[in-house]
Structure formats: structure tokens, C-alpha cells
Coordinates of N, CA and C in Angstrom, one line a residue:
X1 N 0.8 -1.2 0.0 CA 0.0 0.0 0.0 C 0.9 1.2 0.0
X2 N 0.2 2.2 -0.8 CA 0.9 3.7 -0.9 C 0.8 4.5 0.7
X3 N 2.4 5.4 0.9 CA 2.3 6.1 2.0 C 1.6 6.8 1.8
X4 N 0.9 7.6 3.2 CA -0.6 8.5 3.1 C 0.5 9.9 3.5
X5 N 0.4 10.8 2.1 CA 0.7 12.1 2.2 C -0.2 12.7 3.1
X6 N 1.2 13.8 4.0 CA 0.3 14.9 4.8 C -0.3 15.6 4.6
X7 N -1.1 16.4 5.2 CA -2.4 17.3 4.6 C -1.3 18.8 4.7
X8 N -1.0 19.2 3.9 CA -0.1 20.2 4.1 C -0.6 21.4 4.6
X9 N -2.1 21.4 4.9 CA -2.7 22.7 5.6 C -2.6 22.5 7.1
X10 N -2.6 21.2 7.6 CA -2.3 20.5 9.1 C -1.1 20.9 9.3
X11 N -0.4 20.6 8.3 CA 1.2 20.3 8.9 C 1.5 22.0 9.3
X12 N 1.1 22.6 8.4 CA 1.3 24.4 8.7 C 0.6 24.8 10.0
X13 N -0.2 24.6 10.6 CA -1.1 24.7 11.7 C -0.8 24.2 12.9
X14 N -0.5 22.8 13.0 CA -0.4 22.3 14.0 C 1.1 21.7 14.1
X15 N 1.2 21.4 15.5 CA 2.8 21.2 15.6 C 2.5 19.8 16.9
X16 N 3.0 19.1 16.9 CA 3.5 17.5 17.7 C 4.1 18.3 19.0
X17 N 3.9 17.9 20.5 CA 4.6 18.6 21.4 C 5.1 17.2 21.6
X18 N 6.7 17.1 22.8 CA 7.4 15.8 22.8 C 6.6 15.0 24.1
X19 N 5.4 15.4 25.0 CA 5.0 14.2 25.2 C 3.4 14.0 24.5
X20 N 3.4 14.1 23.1 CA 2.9 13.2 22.3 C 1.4 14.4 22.2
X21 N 1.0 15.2 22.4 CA -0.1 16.4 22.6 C -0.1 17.2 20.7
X22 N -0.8 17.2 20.9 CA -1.2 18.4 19.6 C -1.0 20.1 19.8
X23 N 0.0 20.9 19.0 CA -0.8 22.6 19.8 C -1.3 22.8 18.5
X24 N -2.1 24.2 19.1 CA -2.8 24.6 17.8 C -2.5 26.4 18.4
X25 N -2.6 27.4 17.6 CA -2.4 28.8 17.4 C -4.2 28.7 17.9
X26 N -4.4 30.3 18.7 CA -5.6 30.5 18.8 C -6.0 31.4 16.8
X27 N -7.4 31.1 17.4 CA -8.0 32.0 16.0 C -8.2 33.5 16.4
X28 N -8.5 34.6 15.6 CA -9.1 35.8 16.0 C -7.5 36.6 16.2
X29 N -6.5 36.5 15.4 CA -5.3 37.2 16.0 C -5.0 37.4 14.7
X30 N -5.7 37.7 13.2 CA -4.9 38.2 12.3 C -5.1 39.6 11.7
X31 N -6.2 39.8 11.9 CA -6.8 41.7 11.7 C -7.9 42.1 12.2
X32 N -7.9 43.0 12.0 CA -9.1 43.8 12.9 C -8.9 43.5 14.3
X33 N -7.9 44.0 14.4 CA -7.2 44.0 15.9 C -7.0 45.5 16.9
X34 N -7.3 46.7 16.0 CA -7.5 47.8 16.4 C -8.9 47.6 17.6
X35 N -9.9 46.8 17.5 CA -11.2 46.8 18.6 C -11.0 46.1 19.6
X36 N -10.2 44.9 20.0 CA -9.9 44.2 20.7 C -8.9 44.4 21.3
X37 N -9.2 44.2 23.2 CA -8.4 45.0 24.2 C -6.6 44.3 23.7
X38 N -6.1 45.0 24.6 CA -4.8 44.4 24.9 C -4.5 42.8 25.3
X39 N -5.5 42.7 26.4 CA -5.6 41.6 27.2 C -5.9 40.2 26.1
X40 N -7.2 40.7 25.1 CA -7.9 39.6 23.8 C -6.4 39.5 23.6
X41 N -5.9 40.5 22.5 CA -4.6 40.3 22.1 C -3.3 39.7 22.8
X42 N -3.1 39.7 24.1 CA -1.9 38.9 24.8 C -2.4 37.3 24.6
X43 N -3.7 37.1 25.4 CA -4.4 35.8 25.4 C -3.9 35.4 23.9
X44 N -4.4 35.8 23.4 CA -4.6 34.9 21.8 C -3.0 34.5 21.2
X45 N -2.0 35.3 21.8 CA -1.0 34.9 21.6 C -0.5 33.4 21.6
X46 N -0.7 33.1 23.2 CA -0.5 31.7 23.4 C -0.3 30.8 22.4
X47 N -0.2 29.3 22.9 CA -0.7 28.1 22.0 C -1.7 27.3 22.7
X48 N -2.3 26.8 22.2 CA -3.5 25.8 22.8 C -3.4 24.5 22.6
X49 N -4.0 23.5 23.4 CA -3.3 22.2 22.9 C -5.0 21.3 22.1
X50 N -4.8 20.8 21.2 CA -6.3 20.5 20.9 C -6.9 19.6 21.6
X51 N -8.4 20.3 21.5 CA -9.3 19.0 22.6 C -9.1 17.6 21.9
X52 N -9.4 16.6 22.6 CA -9.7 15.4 22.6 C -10.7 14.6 21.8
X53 N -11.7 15.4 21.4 CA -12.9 15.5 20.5 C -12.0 15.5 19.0
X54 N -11.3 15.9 18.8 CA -10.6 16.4 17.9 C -8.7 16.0 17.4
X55 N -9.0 15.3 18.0 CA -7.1 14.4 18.5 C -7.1 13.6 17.0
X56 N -7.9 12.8 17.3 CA -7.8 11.7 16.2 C -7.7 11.9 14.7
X57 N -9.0 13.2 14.6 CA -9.0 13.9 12.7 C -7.8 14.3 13.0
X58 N -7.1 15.1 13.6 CA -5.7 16.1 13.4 C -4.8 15.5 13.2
X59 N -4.8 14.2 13.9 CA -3.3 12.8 13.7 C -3.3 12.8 12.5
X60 N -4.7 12.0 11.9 CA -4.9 11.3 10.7 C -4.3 12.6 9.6
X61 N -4.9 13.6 9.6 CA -4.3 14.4 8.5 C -2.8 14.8 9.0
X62 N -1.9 14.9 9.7 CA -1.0 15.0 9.9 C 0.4 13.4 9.7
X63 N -0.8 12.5 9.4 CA 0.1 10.8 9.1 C 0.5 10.7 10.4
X64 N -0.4 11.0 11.5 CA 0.8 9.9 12.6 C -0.4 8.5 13.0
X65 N 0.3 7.7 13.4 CA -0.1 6.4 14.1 C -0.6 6.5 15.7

């Protein structure tokens, strides 16, 4: 069987942490940033790790096992 290519929009997005977790960038941080306090804007900085609802689609497009 053929290897299953990465979804190259995943691979840009999401990143593998080393004990085995998914992060993800928050949304709402690319314009229209003039209306939203300081505080929105520090928060959204962060990384977030993805829920668990959501573990399994993110693997599979990303080719992990």
C-alpha cells in the first residue's frame, strides 16, 4: 500500500509537542485587531493544545499512528 501524504494545511497549523499532545495557534489574531483590548490580544497569543474530540482527525491528517 501507498504512504498516506500529509495534509499540508495541518502540517502548517499544527505542531507535535514531545510528550505526544497536539498545539494549535488560537483564531481571531490576524486583523481587525484595532477593537480588541490588549488583554484579547496577549491571550490569543499563546498556543493551545487540541481537545480530545478532535485528537484523532488532526493525527490522521497529519500521518501519525
Amino acid at each position: 500500500m501507498p504512504k498516506i501524504k500529509t495534509n499540508s494545511g495541518a502540517k502548517k497549523r499544527f505542531a507535535l509537542t514531545g510528550s505526544g499532545k497536539i498545539k494549535r495557534k488560537h483564531a481571531y489574531k490576524s486583523h481587525i485587531l484595532t477593537k480588541k483590548t490588549k488583554k484579547q490580544k496577549r491571550n490569543l497569543t499563546h498556543f493551545s493544545i487540541v481537545d480530545e474530540s478532535n485528537v484523532k482527525a488532526v493525527k490522521e491528517l497529519l500521518g501519525c499512528k
